[in-house]
Coordinates of C-alpha atoms and ligand atoms in Angstrom, one line a residue:
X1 CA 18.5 -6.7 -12.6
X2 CA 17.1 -7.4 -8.9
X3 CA 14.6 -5.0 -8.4
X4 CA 12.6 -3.9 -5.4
X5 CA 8.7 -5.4 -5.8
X6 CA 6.5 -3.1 -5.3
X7 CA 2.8 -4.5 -5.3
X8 CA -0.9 -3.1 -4.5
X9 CA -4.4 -4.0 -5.9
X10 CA -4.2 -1.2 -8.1
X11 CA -2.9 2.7 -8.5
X12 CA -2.9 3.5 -4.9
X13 CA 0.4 1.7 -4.5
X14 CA 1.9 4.3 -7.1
X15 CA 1.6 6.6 -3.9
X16 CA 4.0 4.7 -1.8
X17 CA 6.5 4.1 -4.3
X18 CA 6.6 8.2 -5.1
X19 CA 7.8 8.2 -1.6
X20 CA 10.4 5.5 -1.7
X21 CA 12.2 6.7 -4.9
X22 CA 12.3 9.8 -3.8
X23 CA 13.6 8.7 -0.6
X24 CA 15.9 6.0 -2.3
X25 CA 16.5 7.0 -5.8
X26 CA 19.8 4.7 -6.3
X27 CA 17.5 1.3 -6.1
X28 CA 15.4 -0.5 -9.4
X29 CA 11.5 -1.1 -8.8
X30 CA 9.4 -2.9 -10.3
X31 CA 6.0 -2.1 -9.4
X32 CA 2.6 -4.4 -9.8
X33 CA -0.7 -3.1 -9.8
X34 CA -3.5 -5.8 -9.8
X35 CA -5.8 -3.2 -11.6
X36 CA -7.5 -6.2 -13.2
X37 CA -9.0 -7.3 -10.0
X38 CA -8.9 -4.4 -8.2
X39 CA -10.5 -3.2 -5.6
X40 CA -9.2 -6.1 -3.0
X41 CA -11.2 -4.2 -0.1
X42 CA -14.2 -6.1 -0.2
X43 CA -12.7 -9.3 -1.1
X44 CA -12.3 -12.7 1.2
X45 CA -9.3 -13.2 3.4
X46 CA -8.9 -16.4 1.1
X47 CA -9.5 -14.1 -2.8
X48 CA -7.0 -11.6 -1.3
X49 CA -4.0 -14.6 -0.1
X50 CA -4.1 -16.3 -3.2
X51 CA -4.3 -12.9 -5.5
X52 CA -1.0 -11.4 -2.9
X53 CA 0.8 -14.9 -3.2
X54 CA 0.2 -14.7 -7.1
X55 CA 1.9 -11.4 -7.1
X56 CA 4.9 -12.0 -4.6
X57 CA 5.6 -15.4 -6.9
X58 CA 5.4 -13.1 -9.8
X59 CA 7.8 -10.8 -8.9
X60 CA 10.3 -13.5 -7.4
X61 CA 10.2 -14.8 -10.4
X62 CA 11.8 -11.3 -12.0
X63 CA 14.7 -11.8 -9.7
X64 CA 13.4 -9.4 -6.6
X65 CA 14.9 -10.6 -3.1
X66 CA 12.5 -7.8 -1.3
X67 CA 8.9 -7.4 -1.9
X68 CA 6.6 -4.3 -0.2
X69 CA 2.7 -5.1 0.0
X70 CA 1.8 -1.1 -0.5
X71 CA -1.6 -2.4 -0.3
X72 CA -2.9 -2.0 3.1
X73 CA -5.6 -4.6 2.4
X74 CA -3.0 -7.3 1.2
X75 CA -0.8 -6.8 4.5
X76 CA -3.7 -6.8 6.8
X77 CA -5.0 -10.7 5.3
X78 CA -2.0 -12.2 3.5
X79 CA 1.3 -11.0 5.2
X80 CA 1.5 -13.4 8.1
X81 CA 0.8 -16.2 6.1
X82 CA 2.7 -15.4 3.5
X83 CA 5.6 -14.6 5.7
X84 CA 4.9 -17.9 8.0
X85 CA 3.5 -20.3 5.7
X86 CA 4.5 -19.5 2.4
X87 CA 8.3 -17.9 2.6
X88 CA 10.1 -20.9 4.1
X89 CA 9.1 -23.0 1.0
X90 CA 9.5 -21.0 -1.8
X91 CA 11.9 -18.6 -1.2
X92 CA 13.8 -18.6 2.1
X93 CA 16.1 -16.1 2.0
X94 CA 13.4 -13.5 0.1
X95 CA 11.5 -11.3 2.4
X96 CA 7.7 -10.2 1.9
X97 CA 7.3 -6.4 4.0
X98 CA 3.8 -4.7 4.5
X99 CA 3.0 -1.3 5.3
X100 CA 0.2 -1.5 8.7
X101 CA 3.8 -1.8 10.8
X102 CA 6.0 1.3 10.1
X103 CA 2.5 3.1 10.6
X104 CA 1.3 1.6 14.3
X105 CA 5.4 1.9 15.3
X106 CA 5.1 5.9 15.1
X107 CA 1.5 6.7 14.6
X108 CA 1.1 7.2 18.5
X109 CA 3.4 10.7 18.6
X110 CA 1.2 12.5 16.0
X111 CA -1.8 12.3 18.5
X112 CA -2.3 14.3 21.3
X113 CA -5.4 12.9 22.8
X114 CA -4.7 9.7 22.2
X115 CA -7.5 9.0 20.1
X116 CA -6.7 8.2 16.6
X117 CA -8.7 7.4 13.6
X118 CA -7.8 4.6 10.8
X119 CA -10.1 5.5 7.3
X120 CA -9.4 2.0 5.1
X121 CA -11.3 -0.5 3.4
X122 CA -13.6 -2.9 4.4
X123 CA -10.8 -5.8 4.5
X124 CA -8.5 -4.0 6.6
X125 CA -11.3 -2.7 9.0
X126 CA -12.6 -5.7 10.1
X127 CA -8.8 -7.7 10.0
X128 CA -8.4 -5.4 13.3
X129 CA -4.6 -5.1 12.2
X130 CA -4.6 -1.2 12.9
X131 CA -6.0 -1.7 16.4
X132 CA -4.0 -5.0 17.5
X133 CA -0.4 -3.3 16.5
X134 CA -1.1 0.3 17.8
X135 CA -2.2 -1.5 21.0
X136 CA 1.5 -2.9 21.5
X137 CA 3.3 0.3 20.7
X138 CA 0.6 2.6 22.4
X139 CA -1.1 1.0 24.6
X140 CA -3.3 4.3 26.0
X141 CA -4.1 5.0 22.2
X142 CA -7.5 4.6 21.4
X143 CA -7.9 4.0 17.6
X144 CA -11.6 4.5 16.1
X145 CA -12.1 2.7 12.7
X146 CA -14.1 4.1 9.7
X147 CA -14.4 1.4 6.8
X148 CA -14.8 3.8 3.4
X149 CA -15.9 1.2 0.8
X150 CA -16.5 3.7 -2.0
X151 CA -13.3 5.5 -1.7
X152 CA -11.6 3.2 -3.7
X153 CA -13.5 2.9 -6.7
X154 CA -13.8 6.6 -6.9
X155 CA -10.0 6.9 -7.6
X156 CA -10.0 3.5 -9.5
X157 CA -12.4 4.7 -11.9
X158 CA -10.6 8.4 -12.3
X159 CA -13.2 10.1 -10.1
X160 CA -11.0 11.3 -7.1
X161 CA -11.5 15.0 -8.4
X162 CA -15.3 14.8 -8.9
X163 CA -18.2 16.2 -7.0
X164 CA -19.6 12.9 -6.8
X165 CA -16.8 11.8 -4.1
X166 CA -17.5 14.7 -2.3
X167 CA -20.4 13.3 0.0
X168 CA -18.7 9.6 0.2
X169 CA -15.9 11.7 2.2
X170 CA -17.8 14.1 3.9
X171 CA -20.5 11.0 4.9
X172 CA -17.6 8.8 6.8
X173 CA -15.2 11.7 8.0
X174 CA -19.0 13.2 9.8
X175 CA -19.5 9.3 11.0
X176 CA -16.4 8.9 12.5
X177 CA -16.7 12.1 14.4
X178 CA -19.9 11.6 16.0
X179 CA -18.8 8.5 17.3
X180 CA -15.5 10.2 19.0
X181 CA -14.9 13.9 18.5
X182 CA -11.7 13.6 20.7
X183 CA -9.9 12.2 17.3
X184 CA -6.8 14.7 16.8
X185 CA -5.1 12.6 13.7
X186 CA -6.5 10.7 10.8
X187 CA -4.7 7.9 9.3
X188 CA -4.9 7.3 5.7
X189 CA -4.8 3.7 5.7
X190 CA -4.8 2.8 2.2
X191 CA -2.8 3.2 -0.4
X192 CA -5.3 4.7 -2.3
X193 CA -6.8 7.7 -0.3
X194 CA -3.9 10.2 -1.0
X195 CA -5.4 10.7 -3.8
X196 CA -8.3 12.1 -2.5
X197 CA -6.3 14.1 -0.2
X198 CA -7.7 17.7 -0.6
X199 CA -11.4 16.3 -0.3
X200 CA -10.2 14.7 2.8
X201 CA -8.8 17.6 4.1
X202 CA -11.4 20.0 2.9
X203 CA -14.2 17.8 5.4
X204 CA -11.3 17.2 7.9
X205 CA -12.3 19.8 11.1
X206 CA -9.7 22.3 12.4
X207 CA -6.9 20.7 14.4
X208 CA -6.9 17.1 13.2
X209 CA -3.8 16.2 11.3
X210 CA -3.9 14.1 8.8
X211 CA -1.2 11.1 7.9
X212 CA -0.1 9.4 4.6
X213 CA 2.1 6.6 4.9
X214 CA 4.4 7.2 2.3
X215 CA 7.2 8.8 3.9
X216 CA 6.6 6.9 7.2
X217 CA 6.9 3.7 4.8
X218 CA 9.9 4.9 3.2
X219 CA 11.9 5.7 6.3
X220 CA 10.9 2.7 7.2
X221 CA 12.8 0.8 3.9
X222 CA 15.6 2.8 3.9
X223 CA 16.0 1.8 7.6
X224 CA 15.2 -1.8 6.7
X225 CA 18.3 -1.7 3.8
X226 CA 20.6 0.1 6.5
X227 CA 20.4 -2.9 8.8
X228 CA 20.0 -5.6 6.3
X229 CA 23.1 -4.9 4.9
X230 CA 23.2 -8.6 3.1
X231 CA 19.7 -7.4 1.6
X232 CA 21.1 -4.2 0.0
X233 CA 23.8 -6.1 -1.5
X234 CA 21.1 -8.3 -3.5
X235 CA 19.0 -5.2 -4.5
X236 CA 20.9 -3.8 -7.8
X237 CA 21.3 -0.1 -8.2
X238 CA 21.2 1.6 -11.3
X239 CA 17.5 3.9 -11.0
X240 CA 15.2 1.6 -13.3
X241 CA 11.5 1.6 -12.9
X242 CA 9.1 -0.5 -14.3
X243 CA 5.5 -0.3 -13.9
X244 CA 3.1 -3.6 -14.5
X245 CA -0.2 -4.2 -14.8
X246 CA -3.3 -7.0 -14.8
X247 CA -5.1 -4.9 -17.1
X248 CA -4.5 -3.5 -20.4
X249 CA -1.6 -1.0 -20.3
X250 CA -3.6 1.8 -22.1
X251 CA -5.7 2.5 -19.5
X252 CA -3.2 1.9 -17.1
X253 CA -0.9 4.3 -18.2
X254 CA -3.0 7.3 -18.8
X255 CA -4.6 7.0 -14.8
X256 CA -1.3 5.9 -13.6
X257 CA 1.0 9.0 -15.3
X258 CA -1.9 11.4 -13.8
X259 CA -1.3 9.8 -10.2
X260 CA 2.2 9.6 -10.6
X261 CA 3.5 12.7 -11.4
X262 CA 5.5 11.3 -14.7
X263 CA 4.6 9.7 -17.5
X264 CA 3.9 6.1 -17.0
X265 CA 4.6 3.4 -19.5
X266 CA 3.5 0.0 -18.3
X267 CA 3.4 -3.5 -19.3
X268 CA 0.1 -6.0 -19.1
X269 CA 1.1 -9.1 -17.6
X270 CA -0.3 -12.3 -16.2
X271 CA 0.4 -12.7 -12.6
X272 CA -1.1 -16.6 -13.3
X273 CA 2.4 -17.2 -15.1
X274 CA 5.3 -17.0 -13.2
X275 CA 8.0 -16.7 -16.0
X276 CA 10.7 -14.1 -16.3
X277 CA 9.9 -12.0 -18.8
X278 CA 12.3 -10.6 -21.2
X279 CA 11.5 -7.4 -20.4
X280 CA 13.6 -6.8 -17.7
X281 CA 16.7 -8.9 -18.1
Ligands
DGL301 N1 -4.9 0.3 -1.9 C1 -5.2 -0.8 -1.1 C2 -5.1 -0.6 0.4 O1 -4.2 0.1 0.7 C3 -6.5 -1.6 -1.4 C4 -7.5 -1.0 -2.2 C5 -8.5 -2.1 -2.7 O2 -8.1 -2.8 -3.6 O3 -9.6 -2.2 -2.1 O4 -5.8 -1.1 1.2

């Protein structure tokens, strides 16, 4: 079993891998959700390195070659290093991909005013990641930022459907608007916020379109596999998924079925120890 790693803070990853299996079914996954310490958003660029490099050496250790950071957070502060620093020591010939880079490759085309909005945490905000990559792909795009602390915790804590998250959405979506009311397409960037979708688009005006990364991230993979072809080879192929968690599986699964689509069976593990566990061999 070499599975596909799949890793975010918490649920919100769940919404990229949707994407990818339905995209590419064929593939195993194993998919880490740091629900324990969860949400990353807020976190130092230091807390969120060592928690990402915790989890990538975790899942190396359960045999995957290919890591995705669906955590937009994780690839904004510990993707380059990880990549630079980290991968030529430990693991060569494994490769670590994020999600900020399939996004600012395309994101450009959706907009036809060339003003684009990025919604995300706090961590991603002020990395600049959004801005610095859509900058060398569209250089006449002018990207507004909206940092939407609460978001998370309001699908983290099962409250994505409540009234309560209706004025966190309606207060930044207004905010971003009065600062550029040319904005034509809002980017969802995290992991987590497609989950508060029809909120979103309920406060969203008439006009501006609004983009998930899931299927841009997916394309993205298959893409990846297609010209990686000694990649695909390592990746084994018989439609397993396996869903992991920092915190205790119970609540896990009930949150993570709900988000999912499926029911969700998942395993607590330490990302602290990394042994192979039986469960996967
Ligand atoms: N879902 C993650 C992201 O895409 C991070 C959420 C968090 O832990 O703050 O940014």
């Amino acid at each position: 079993m070499q599975p596909i790693g799949i890793f975010d803070s918490g649920y919100g990853g769940l919404t990229i891998m949707q994407e990818i299996v339905k995209k590419l079914p064929q593939y195993d996954y194993i998919y880490v959700g740091d629900n324990a310490r969860s949400p990353y958003g807020s976190r130092s660029f230091e807390t969120v390195y060592r928690y990402t490099l915790e989890a990538v050496k975790w899942l190396f250790a359960q045999d995957c070659h290919l890591v995705i950071l669906a955590c937009n957070t994780a690839s904004a502060k510990a993707l380059r290093t990880i990549q630079q620093n980290d991968l030529p020591k430990i693991a060569p010939n494994k490769r670590v991909l994020g999600i900020i880079r399939p996004v600012t490759e395309c994101i450009g085309n959706f907009s036809k005013t060339n003003n684009i909005a990025i919604f995300a945490t706090s961590g991603t905000v002020s990395s600049n990641s959004y801005p610095i990559e859509i900058e060398k792909f569209f250089p006449n795009v002018k990207v507004e930022q909206e940092a939407c602390p609460l978001w998370v915790p309001l699908v983290e804590n099962g409250e994505y459907d409540s009234p309560g998250a209706d004025f966190f959405i309606k207060k930044h979506i207004d905010a971003l608007m009065s600062r550029n009311n040319k904005v034509d397409t809002f980017v969802l960037g995290c992991t987590h916020y497609p989950l508060l979708f029809s909120k979103i688009s309920k406060y969203t005006p008439e006009g501006v379109k609004i983009v998930s990364q899931g299927n841009i991230v997916a394309e993205s993979l298959s893409k990846y596999l297609q010209n990686h072809p000694e990649m695909d080879e390592k990746v084994t192929k018989t439609g397993k998924r396996y869903f992991c968690t920092t915190e205790s599986a119970d609540i896990f699964n009930r949150l993570a079925s709900d988000l999912y689509g499926s029911p969700i069976e998942g395993k607590q593990i330490s990302l602290e120890k990394p042994e192979k566990l039986k469960y996967f061999i």
